[in-house]
Amino acid sequence: MRLGISRISGFYKLPPNARLESIAEKAELSREEVSWIEQGLEINQANMMVENVIGIFQVPLGIATNFVIDGREVLIPMATEEPSVIAAASNGAKMARGAGGFSTSSTGPIMRAQIQATGVPDPFGARQEILQHKDELIEAANEKDPMLVKFGGGVKDIEASVIESRLGPMLIVQLIVDCRDAMGANAVNTMAETLAPRIEELSNGKVYLRIISNLADKRLARAKAIFKANDIGGADVVNGILQAAALAEVDPYRAATHNKGIMNGATAVVLATGNDTRAVEAGAHAYAAVGGKYRSLTRYEKNGNGNIVGTIEMPVAVGLVGGATRVHPVAKANVKILGVKSADELSRIIAAVGLAQNFAALRALVSEGIQKGHMSLHAKNIAVQAGASCDLVDIISARMAAERRISVDRAVELIRELGDKKN
Ligand code: MEV
């Protein structure tokens, strides 16, 4: 049913309502699901999500096309305020299609919670004590979430280590929790809080922190794609991308921007599905620094055929149950559009989008430069800023892009000129 659906020619030329109709047909959205997207979040729903609500802050939602992930055509909902991100993701996915798109894998949905025992008189002895009581602790934690255990999740292991700090040694106990389809913060925090008194007893210390770690290094998502030299502009572009990638592997100044580009794509899908953008961002950047030096999350190599092999590995802690994903109507519709059945699958799609986004940025950066594409899309924003009415925005932005004169001053001139013609 979903065969070939992500390749929609001329999608960008349609007006928004026709685009939604097209997506509704391809993703088999019901009329109700379409209305969720049309109406968006309502104030009474927002009021149940966070505190002190006074309104709703809206962000554009678009669809990235061309994605084939693990042999499946996937339409990617992306919520972002940045022009050119969705176009670039679609472009990156198109360049990967020639060799079959993206293949993915993951470590599974495992999170860590930390329990910090301080003032422990014999931290190494206490560590052993904790590990000797591992089964008892796992059982006590799992009793707190029988539902998660029923679905095959729950605490799977307990680790303990002594960490030297400037306030002396601390015993850090970590719960290793399979969160299944939940992002898991609530589940693991509850478990950590439950075990804290017993950890105090066993260690003779005082527990302060008992909280999830967002460095989700046991919840890694990976994606790989081959970008054929002929599809991306030839051998010089291949070499340029390898040069750009090599810099991002060793220079944190470039790596930060390189990874920001990855997160342009990843965060937009995390947000569109009602997931915790800050958790995924924190995990990605912490993972990028895990070796002691901040580095890029993607790798690019040239294979024997002169094509580029791109890979990404990053923590992606997202869920399909709990949190806003099941509450926010647009997030619910977006999950349906993605056609995902598990949080793990969603995390792998997000990694693939990150890779597509990064590749498209690098390709543009080493060839025509980022501003050409970016500025022509940005031209619409400029036209609006200059006060263009809806019917003039497209005309004025196209004129400014063609003239390569994209500025508020030029937009004001064009509004005057075109407005005069209309009258
Ligand atoms: C802009 O939002 C993202 C880029 O700067 C990423 C990059 O430089 O790789 C284009």
Tab-separated table of C-alpha atoms and ligand atoms in Angstrom:
chain	number	residue	atom	x	y	z
A	1	MET	CA	0.000	0.000	0.000
A	2	ARG	CA	2.813	2.398	0.923
A	3	LEU	CA	4.937	1.463	-2.103
A	4	GLY	CA	6.437	4.498	-3.854
A	5	ILE	CA	4.477	6.938	-1.717
A	6	SER	CA	7.333	9.138	-0.611
A	7	ARG	CA	8.239	10.163	-4.161
A	8	ILE	CA	5.710	12.899	-4.896
A	9	SER	CA	6.568	14.943	-7.938
A	10	GLY	CA	5.688	18.638	-7.745
A	11	PHE	CA	4.607	18.313	-4.090
A	12	TYR	CA	6.267	21.612	-3.225
A	13	LYS	CA	4.235	23.416	-5.884
A	14	LEU	CA	0.859	22.493	-4.360
A	15	PRO	CA	-0.988	24.804	-1.948
A	16	PRO	CA	-0.931	23.564	1.688
A	17	ASN	CA	-4.482	22.136	1.673
A	18	ALA	CA	-3.789	20.120	-1.492
A	19	ARG	CA	-0.559	18.840	0.055
A	20	LEU	CA	-2.487	17.706	3.123
A	21	GLU	CA	-5.049	15.943	0.925
A	22	SER	CA	-2.273	14.169	-0.932
A	23	ILE	CA	-0.588	13.040	2.312
A	24	ALA	CA	-3.948	11.992	3.774
A	25	GLU	CA	-4.533	9.738	0.801
A	26	LYS	CA	-1.056	8.208	0.859
A	27	ALA	CA	-0.913	7.724	4.630
A	28	GLU	CA	-4.561	6.645	4.747
A	29	LEU	CA	-5.514	9.286	7.296
A	30	SER	CA	-9.156	9.342	8.393
A	31	ARG	CA	-11.161	12.571	8.128
A	32	GLU	CA	-10.750	12.938	11.887
A	33	GLU	CA	-6.972	12.607	11.650
A	34	VAL	CA	-6.905	15.225	8.886
A	35	SER	CA	-8.919	17.557	11.127
A	36	TRP	CA	-6.362	17.077	13.929
A	37	ILE	CA	-3.723	18.551	11.637
A	38	GLU	CA	-6.007	21.299	10.354
A	39	GLN	CA	-7.130	22.436	13.802
A	40	GLY	CA	-3.899	21.837	15.703
A	41	LEU	CA	-3.617	21.845	19.450
A	42	GLU	CA	-6.589	23.380	21.242
A	43	ILE	CA	-6.246	25.641	24.253
A	44	ASN	CA	-7.979	23.214	26.645
A	45	GLN	CA	-5.614	20.429	25.531
A	46	ALA	CA	-2.619	22.746	25.961
A	47	ASN	CA	-3.880	23.645	29.406
A	48	MET	CA	-3.619	20.002	30.425
A	49	MET	CA	-0.078	19.661	29.086
A	50	VAL	CA	1.853	22.426	30.858
A	51	GLU	CA	1.357	25.073	33.512
A	52	ASN	CA	0.121	28.668	33.369
A	53	VAL	CA	-1.070	28.351	29.754
A	54	ILE	CA	-2.029	31.580	28.007
A	55	GLY	CA	-1.929	30.501	24.362
A	56	ILE	CA	-0.332	28.233	21.803
A	57	PHE	CA	2.944	28.867	20.024
A	58	GLN	CA	2.750	27.406	16.537
A	59	VAL	CA	5.548	26.128	14.329
A	60	PRO	CA	5.192	25.164	10.648
A	61	LEU	CA	4.720	21.464	9.891
A	62	GLY	CA	5.959	20.141	6.549
A	63	ILE	CA	6.566	16.764	4.946
A	64	ALA	CA	9.959	15.617	3.727
A	65	THR	CA	9.622	13.398	0.687
A	66	ASN	CA	11.788	10.789	-1.082
A	67	PHE	CA	12.721	8.707	1.968
A	68	VAL	CA	13.204	4.979	1.591
A	69	ILE	CA	14.176	3.476	4.942
A	70	ASP	CA	14.850	-0.243	5.286
A	71	GLY	CA	13.075	-0.759	1.991
A	72	ARG	CA	9.947	1.112	3.097
A	73	GLU	CA	8.741	4.406	1.614
A	74	VAL	CA	8.318	6.828	4.498
A	75	LEU	CA	6.757	10.302	4.567
A	76	ILE	CA	8.527	12.393	7.196
A	77	PRO	CA	6.593	15.043	9.154
A	78	MET	CA	8.950	17.810	10.280
A	79	ALA	CA	8.105	20.692	12.606
A	80	THR	CA	10.594	23.527	12.216
A	81	GLU	CA	10.766	27.283	11.930
A	82	GLU	CA	13.883	27.203	9.700
A	83	PRO	CA	13.478	27.667	5.940
A	84	SER	CA	15.188	25.112	3.683
A	85	VAL	CA	15.451	22.330	6.298
A	86	ILE	CA	12.559	20.264	4.886
A	87	ALA	CA	13.653	20.858	1.289
A	88	ALA	CA	17.215	19.811	2.170
A	89	ALA	CA	16.088	16.627	3.961
A	90	SER	CA	13.992	15.697	0.910
A	91	ASN	CA	16.972	16.414	-1.311
A	92	GLY	CA	19.319	14.303	0.833
A	93	ALA	CA	16.822	11.426	0.728
A	94	LYS	CA	16.530	11.764	-3.048
A	95	MET	CA	20.298	11.488	-3.448
A	96	ALA	CA	20.276	8.282	-1.362
A	97	ARG	CA	17.470	6.675	-3.401
A	98	GLY	CA	19.740	5.697	-6.272
A	99	ALA	CA	21.417	3.069	-4.100
A	100	GLY	CA	18.235	2.001	-2.294
A	101	GLY	CA	17.882	4.618	0.440
A	102	PHE	CA	18.745	4.153	4.107
A	103	SER	CA	19.361	0.990	6.081
A	104	THR	CA	19.165	1.196	9.857
A	105	SER	CA	19.861	-0.666	13.079
A	106	SER	CA	19.715	0.073	16.802
A	107	THR	CA	20.758	-1.127	20.219
A	108	GLY	CA	17.130	-1.194	21.424
A	109	PRO	CA	15.266	1.113	23.814
A	110	ILE	CA	17.539	0.931	26.868
A	111	MET	CA	17.912	3.913	29.215
A	112	ARG	CA	19.964	4.473	32.346
A	113	ALA	CA	18.932	6.004	35.658
A	114	GLN	CA	21.541	7.185	38.141
A	115	ILE	CA	21.368	6.997	41.919
A	116	GLN	CA	24.074	9.041	43.614
A	117	ALA	CA	25.146	7.833	47.068
A	118	THR	CA	27.411	10.318	48.856
A	119	GLY	CA	29.426	10.140	52.076
A	120	VAL	CA	29.767	6.365	51.760
A	121	PRO	CA	32.477	5.275	54.241
A	122	ASP	CA	33.682	2.295	52.163
A	123	PRO	CA	32.570	3.000	48.574
A	124	PHE	CA	34.195	-0.087	47.022
A	125	GLY	CA	32.755	-2.344	49.712
A	126	ALA	CA	29.348	-0.693	49.236
A	127	ARG	CA	29.615	-1.202	45.498
A	128	GLN	CA	29.999	-4.944	46.022
A	129	GLU	CA	27.124	-4.928	48.495
A	130	ILE	CA	24.859	-3.322	45.893
A	131	LEU	CA	25.913	-5.787	43.200
A	132	GLN	CA	25.336	-8.725	45.591
A	133	HIS	CA	21.754	-7.472	46.046
A	134	LYS	CA	21.214	-6.949	42.333
A	135	ASP	CA	18.313	-9.419	41.978
A	136	GLU	CA	16.462	-7.969	44.960
A	137	LEU	CA	16.902	-4.415	43.632
A	138	ILE	CA	15.789	-5.341	40.107
A	139	GLU	CA	12.686	-7.039	41.473
A	140	ALA	CA	11.794	-4.081	43.699
A	141	ALA	CA	12.176	-1.625	40.810
A	142	ASN	CA	10.180	-3.758	38.396
A	143	GLU	CA	7.308	-4.057	40.874
A	144	LYS	CA	6.792	-0.326	40.301
A	145	ASP	CA	5.949	-0.815	36.623
A	146	PRO	CA	4.203	-4.134	35.987
A	147	MET	CA	2.839	-2.837	32.672
A	148	LEU	CA	6.331	-2.187	31.309
A	149	VAL	CA	7.441	-5.625	32.518
A	150	LYS	CA	4.382	-7.202	30.863
A	151	PHE	CA	5.499	-5.757	27.524
A	152	GLY	CA	8.992	-7.193	27.943
A	153	GLY	CA	10.621	-4.107	29.462
A	154	GLY	CA	11.805	-3.152	32.933
A	155	VAL	CA	15.137	-3.120	34.746
A	156	LYS	CA	17.492	-5.574	33.083
A	157	ASP	CA	20.692	-4.900	34.969
A	158	ILE	CA	22.285	-2.799	37.676
A	159	GLU	CA	25.724	-1.262	37.420
A	160	ALA	CA	27.668	0.410	40.199
A	161	SER	CA	30.857	2.439	40.079
A	162	VAL	CA	32.897	4.658	42.323
A	163	ILE	CA	33.447	8.096	40.832
A	164	GLU	CA	36.038	10.501	42.182
A	165	SER	CA	34.696	14.038	42.469
A	166	ARG	CA	36.075	17.236	43.995
A	167	LEU	CA	33.903	16.442	47.048
A	168	GLY	CA	35.373	12.980	47.392
A	169	PRO	CA	34.285	9.562	46.098
A	170	MET	CA	30.652	8.925	45.196
A	171	LEU	CA	28.975	5.606	44.616
A	172	ILE	CA	26.913	5.810	41.439
A	173	VAL	CA	24.353	3.056	40.945
A	174	GLN	CA	22.836	2.814	37.471
A	175	LEU	CA	19.607	1.060	36.579
A	176	ILE	CA	19.649	-0.297	33.045
A	177	VAL	CA	16.032	-0.180	31.921
A	178	ASP	CA	14.376	-1.467	28.773
A	179	CYS	CA	11.714	1.187	28.113
A	180	ARG	CA	10.025	-0.536	25.146
A	181	ASP	CA	7.777	2.041	23.446
A	182	ALA	CA	8.100	4.718	26.116
A	183	MET	CA	10.755	7.407	26.099
A	184	GLY	CA	11.075	6.206	29.649
A	185	ALA	CA	11.955	9.230	31.778
A	186	ASN	CA	8.953	8.823	34.055
A	187	ALA	CA	9.378	5.065	34.398
A	188	VAL	CA	13.089	5.146	35.179
A	189	ASN	CA	12.842	8.137	37.510
A	190	THR	CA	10.123	6.390	39.524
A	191	MET	CA	12.269	3.265	39.748
A	192	ALA	CA	15.316	5.243	40.844
A	193	GLU	CA	13.330	7.065	43.526
A	194	THR	CA	11.899	3.742	44.722
A	195	LEU	CA	15.327	2.164	45.168
A	196	ALA	CA	17.012	5.170	46.785
A	197	PRO	CA	16.203	4.273	50.450
A	198	ARG	CA	17.460	0.705	49.976
A	199	ILE	CA	20.634	2.030	48.316
A	200	GLU	CA	21.155	4.238	51.398
A	201	GLU	CA	20.747	1.194	53.658
A	202	LEU	CA	23.123	-0.952	51.627
A	203	SER	CA	25.768	1.760	51.224
A	204	ASN	CA	25.482	3.609	54.529
A	205	GLY	CA	25.521	6.766	52.439
A	206	LYS	CA	23.156	9.610	51.673
A	207	VAL	CA	21.370	9.605	48.317
A	208	TYR	CA	20.744	12.926	46.627
A	209	LEU	CA	20.259	12.531	42.866
A	210	ARG	CA	18.023	9.767	41.458
A	211	ILE	CA	17.309	10.604	37.842
A	212	ILE	CA	17.594	9.434	34.227
A	213	SER	CA	20.797	10.003	32.249
A	214	ASN	CA	20.189	11.664	28.903
A	215	LEU	CA	23.455	10.262	27.623
A	216	ALA	CA	21.468	7.353	26.209
A	217	ASP	CA	24.442	5.349	24.984
A	218	LYS	CA	22.477	2.132	25.211
A	219	ARG	CA	19.727	3.566	23.022
A	220	LEU	CA	21.696	4.185	19.865
A	221	ALA	CA	20.098	4.462	16.450
A	222	ARG	CA	22.181	3.988	13.319
A	223	ALA	CA	21.580	4.673	9.643
A	224	LYS	CA	23.651	4.097	6.535
A	225	ALA	CA	23.260	5.222	2.928
A	226	ILE	CA	25.288	5.177	-0.242
A	227	PHE	CA	25.286	8.378	-2.259
A	228	LYS	CA	26.320	7.721	-5.828
A	229	ALA	CA	28.913	10.127	-7.214
A	230	ASN	CA	26.838	10.591	-10.379
A	231	ASP	CA	23.749	11.563	-8.362
A	232	ILE	CA	25.523	14.183	-6.284
A	233	GLY	CA	27.583	16.131	-8.815
A	234	GLY	CA	30.647	13.983	-9.502
A	235	ALA	CA	34.095	13.239	-8.136
A	236	ASP	CA	34.908	16.774	-6.977
A	237	VAL	CA	31.777	16.915	-4.826
A	238	VAL	CA	32.710	13.492	-3.393
A	239	ASN	CA	36.142	14.793	-2.471
A	240	GLY	CA	34.721	18.012	-1.044
A	241	ILE	CA	32.351	16.080	1.216
A	242	LEU	CA	35.178	13.855	2.432
A	243	GLN	CA	37.252	16.957	3.212
A	244	ALA	CA	34.357	18.603	5.076
A	245	ALA	CA	33.663	15.426	7.047
A	246	ALA	CA	37.330	14.994	7.945
A	247	LEU	CA	37.404	18.468	9.488
A	248	ALA	CA	34.270	17.751	11.549
A	249	GLU	CA	35.927	14.611	12.942
A	250	VAL	CA	38.765	16.581	14.498
A	251	ASP	CA	37.673	20.194	14.995
A	252	PRO	CA	34.971	20.934	17.580
A	253	TYR	CA	34.188	24.334	16.008
A	254	ARG	CA	33.196	22.656	12.758
A	255	ALA	CA	31.739	19.574	14.502
A	256	ALA	CA	29.270	21.775	16.412
A	257	THR	CA	27.878	23.244	13.165
A	258	HIS	CA	27.990	19.877	11.402
A	259	ASN	CA	25.981	18.319	14.241
A	260	LYS	CA	23.637	21.316	14.348
A	261	GLY	CA	22.792	20.447	10.751
A	262	ILE	CA	22.036	16.841	11.765
A	263	MET	CA	19.791	18.086	14.556
A	264	ASN	CA	17.946	20.405	12.123
A	265	GLY	CA	16.433	17.205	10.765
A	266	ALA	CA	16.361	15.028	13.865
A	267	THR	CA	14.817	17.642	16.159
A	268	ALA	CA	12.135	18.540	13.608
A	269	VAL	CA	10.885	14.922	13.623
A	270	VAL	CA	11.241	14.641	17.404
A	271	LEU	CA	9.097	17.771	17.788
A	272	ALA	CA	6.563	16.700	15.143
A	273	THR	CA	5.964	13.458	17.041
A	274	GLY	CA	5.511	15.214	20.392
A	275	ASN	CA	8.777	13.923	21.801
A	276	ASP	CA	11.294	15.637	24.081
A	277	THR	CA	13.603	17.641	21.822
A	278	ARG	CA	15.935	18.615	24.682
A	279	ALA	CA	16.462	15.007	25.723
A	280	VAL	CA	17.462	13.989	22.207
A	281	GLU	CA	19.662	17.069	21.748
A	282	ALA	CA	21.416	16.522	25.094
A	283	GLY	CA	21.990	12.861	24.256
A	284	ALA	CA	23.344	13.610	20.789
A	285	HIS	CA	25.810	16.268	21.902
A	286	ALA	CA	26.962	14.312	24.968
A	287	TYR	CA	27.498	11.248	22.792
A	288	ALA	CA	29.471	13.365	20.326
A	289	ALA	CA	31.860	14.200	23.179
A	290	VAL	CA	32.079	10.746	24.700
A	291	GLY	CA	35.688	10.091	23.657
A	292	GLY	CA	36.788	13.221	25.529
A	293	LYS	CA	36.688	15.422	22.442
A	294	TYR	CA	33.568	16.725	20.700
A	295	ARG	CA	33.276	15.238	17.212
A	296	SER	CA	30.821	14.738	14.372
A	297	LEU	CA	28.052	12.150	14.655
A	298	THR	CA	28.349	11.097	11.002
A	299	ARG	CA	31.133	9.520	8.979
A	300	TYR	CA	31.685	9.675	5.206
A	301	GLU	CA	33.974	7.366	3.235
A	302	LYS	CA	34.568	6.644	-0.447
A	303	ASN	CA	33.861	3.052	-1.455
A	304	GLY	CA	35.546	1.036	-4.205
A	305	ASN	CA	33.143	2.466	-6.807
A	306	GLY	CA	33.938	6.083	-5.975
A	307	ASN	CA	30.586	6.563	-4.224
A	308	ILE	CA	30.097	7.960	-0.724
A	309	VAL	CA	29.141	5.714	2.171
A	310	GLY	CA	27.504	7.832	4.851
A	311	THR	CA	26.802	6.571	8.357
A	312	ILE	CA	25.372	8.034	11.539
A	313	GLU	CA	25.200	6.704	15.093
A	314	MET	CA	23.522	8.696	17.832
A	315	PRO	CA	21.318	8.207	20.894
A	316	VAL	CA	17.648	8.802	20.065
A	317	ALA	CA	15.450	8.519	23.141
A	318	VAL	CA	11.908	8.842	21.827
A	319	GLY	CA	8.622	7.163	22.657
A	320	LEU	CA	5.235	6.419	21.203
A	321	VAL	CA	3.410	6.057	24.524
A	322	GLY	CA	3.305	8.549	27.361
A	323	GLY	CA	4.228	12.192	27.038
A	324	ALA	CA	2.775	14.474	24.387
A	325	THR	CA	2.864	11.857	21.628
A	326	ARG	CA	-0.500	10.423	22.629
A	327	VAL	CA	-2.021	13.744	23.718
A	328	HIS	CA	-1.115	16.235	21.010
A	329	PRO	CA	-3.496	15.706	18.077
A	330	VAL	CA	-0.964	16.740	15.421
A	331	ALA	CA	1.690	14.457	16.929
A	332	LYS	CA	-0.805	11.570	16.792
A	333	ALA	CA	-1.507	12.243	13.107
A	334	ASN	CA	2.216	12.519	12.410
A	335	VAL	CA	2.893	9.114	13.958
A	336	LYS	CA	0.251	7.707	11.614
A	337	ILE	CA	1.877	9.445	8.615
A	338	LEU	CA	5.228	7.908	9.571
A	339	GLY	CA	3.561	4.506	9.800
A	340	VAL	CA	5.813	3.522	12.725
A	341	LYS	CA	4.875	0.646	14.977
A	342	SER	CA	7.523	1.014	17.691
A	343	ALA	CA	9.617	3.689	19.388
A	344	ASP	CA	12.684	1.836	18.180
A	345	GLU	CA	11.561	2.185	14.555
A	346	LEU	CA	10.895	5.896	15.108
A	347	SER	CA	14.409	6.351	16.530
A	348	ARG	CA	15.957	4.692	13.471
A	349	ILE	CA	13.929	6.923	11.117
A	350	ILE	CA	15.144	9.980	13.046
A	351	ALA	CA	18.750	8.836	12.577
A	352	ALA	CA	18.126	8.420	8.827
A	353	VAL	CA	16.659	11.941	8.643
A	354	GLY	CA	19.718	13.274	10.506
A	355	LEU	CA	21.998	11.631	7.959
A	356	ALA	CA	19.971	12.915	4.976
A	357	GLN	CA	19.937	16.429	6.439
A	358	ASN	CA	23.674	16.399	7.106
A	359	PHE	CA	24.522	15.020	3.685
A	360	ALA	CA	22.382	17.604	1.873
A	361	ALA	CA	24.029	20.419	3.838
A	362	LEU	CA	27.537	19.150	3.123
A	363	ARG	CA	26.802	18.702	-0.565
A	364	ALA	CA	25.531	22.268	-0.837
A	365	LEU	CA	28.376	23.654	1.283
A	366	VAL	CA	31.114	22.100	-0.871
A	367	SER	CA	29.468	23.046	-4.176
A	368	GLU	CA	27.180	26.030	-4.776
A	369	GLY	CA	27.223	27.094	-1.090
A	370	ILE	CA	24.352	27.078	1.372
A	371	GLN	CA	23.082	30.592	0.788
A	372	LYS	CA	21.686	30.066	-2.720
A	373	GLY	CA	19.030	27.564	-1.689
A	374	HIS	CA	18.643	29.000	1.773
A	375	MET	CA	18.183	32.584	0.696
A	376	SER	CA	15.621	31.866	-1.998
A	377	LEU	CA	13.510	30.116	0.645
A	378	HIS	CA	14.370	32.786	3.163
A	379	ALA	CA	13.078	35.296	0.597
A	380	LYS	CA	9.525	34.393	1.564
A	381	ASN	CA	10.234	35.378	5.166
A	382	ILE	CA	11.748	38.648	3.963
A	383	ALA	CA	8.704	39.394	1.794
A	384	VAL	CA	6.416	38.815	4.798
A	385	GLN	CA	8.648	40.973	7.017
A	386	ALA	CA	8.404	43.760	4.429
A	387	GLY	CA	4.612	43.593	4.680
A	388	ALA	CA	3.694	41.699	1.490
A	389	SER	CA	0.129	40.414	1.411
A	390	CYS	CA	-0.416	36.639	1.044
A	391	ASP	CA	-1.067	36.839	-2.699
A	392	LEU	CA	2.184	38.758	-3.277
A	393	VAL	CA	4.576	36.741	-1.089
A	394	ASP	CA	5.342	34.044	-3.671
A	395	ILE	CA	5.658	36.519	-6.551
A	396	ILE	CA	7.938	38.889	-4.641
A	397	SER	CA	10.131	36.138	-3.206
A	398	ALA	CA	10.533	34.536	-6.651
A	399	ARG	CA	11.493	37.929	-8.154
A	400	MET	CA	14.038	38.638	-5.418
A	401	ALA	CA	15.540	35.140	-5.743
A	402	ALA	CA	15.820	35.483	-9.547
A	403	GLU	CA	17.422	38.909	-9.191
A	404	ARG	CA	19.622	37.637	-6.337
A	405	ARG	CA	18.609	40.746	-4.405
A	406	ILE	CA	16.948	39.382	-1.299
A	407	SER	CA	16.421	42.194	1.166
A	408	VAL	CA	13.611	43.938	2.992
A	409	ASP	CA	14.334	47.143	1.018
A	410	ARG	CA	13.922	45.345	-2.301
A	411	ALA	CA	10.768	43.623	-1.066
A	412	VAL	CA	9.292	46.995	-0.083
A	413	GLU	CA	10.084	48.351	-3.581
A	414	LEU	CA	8.414	45.336	-5.179
A	415	ILE	CA	5.345	45.604	-2.947
A	416	ARG	CA	4.979	49.194	-4.079
A	417	GLU	CA	5.540	48.334	-7.739
A	418	LEU	CA	3.267	45.269	-7.841
A	419	GLY	CA	0.690	46.832	-5.556
A	420	ASP	CA	0.482	49.841	-7.902
A	421	LYS	CA	-0.014	47.531	-10.899
A	422	LYS	CA	-2.877	45.772	-9.135
A	423	ASN	CA	-4.689	49.020	-8.372
B	1	MEV	C1	22.237	25.556	9.077
B	1	MEV	O1	21.053	25.549	9.865
B	1	MEV	C2	22.951	24.215	9.149
B	1	MEV	C3	24.304	24.145	8.453
B	1	MEV	O2	25.159	25.182	8.958
B	1	MEV	C4	24.905	22.807	8.748
B	1	MEV	C5	26.334	22.636	8.290
B	1	MEV	O3	27.082	23.621	8.215
B	1	MEV	O4	26.715	21.454	8.069
B	1	MEV	C6	24.189	24.389	6.974
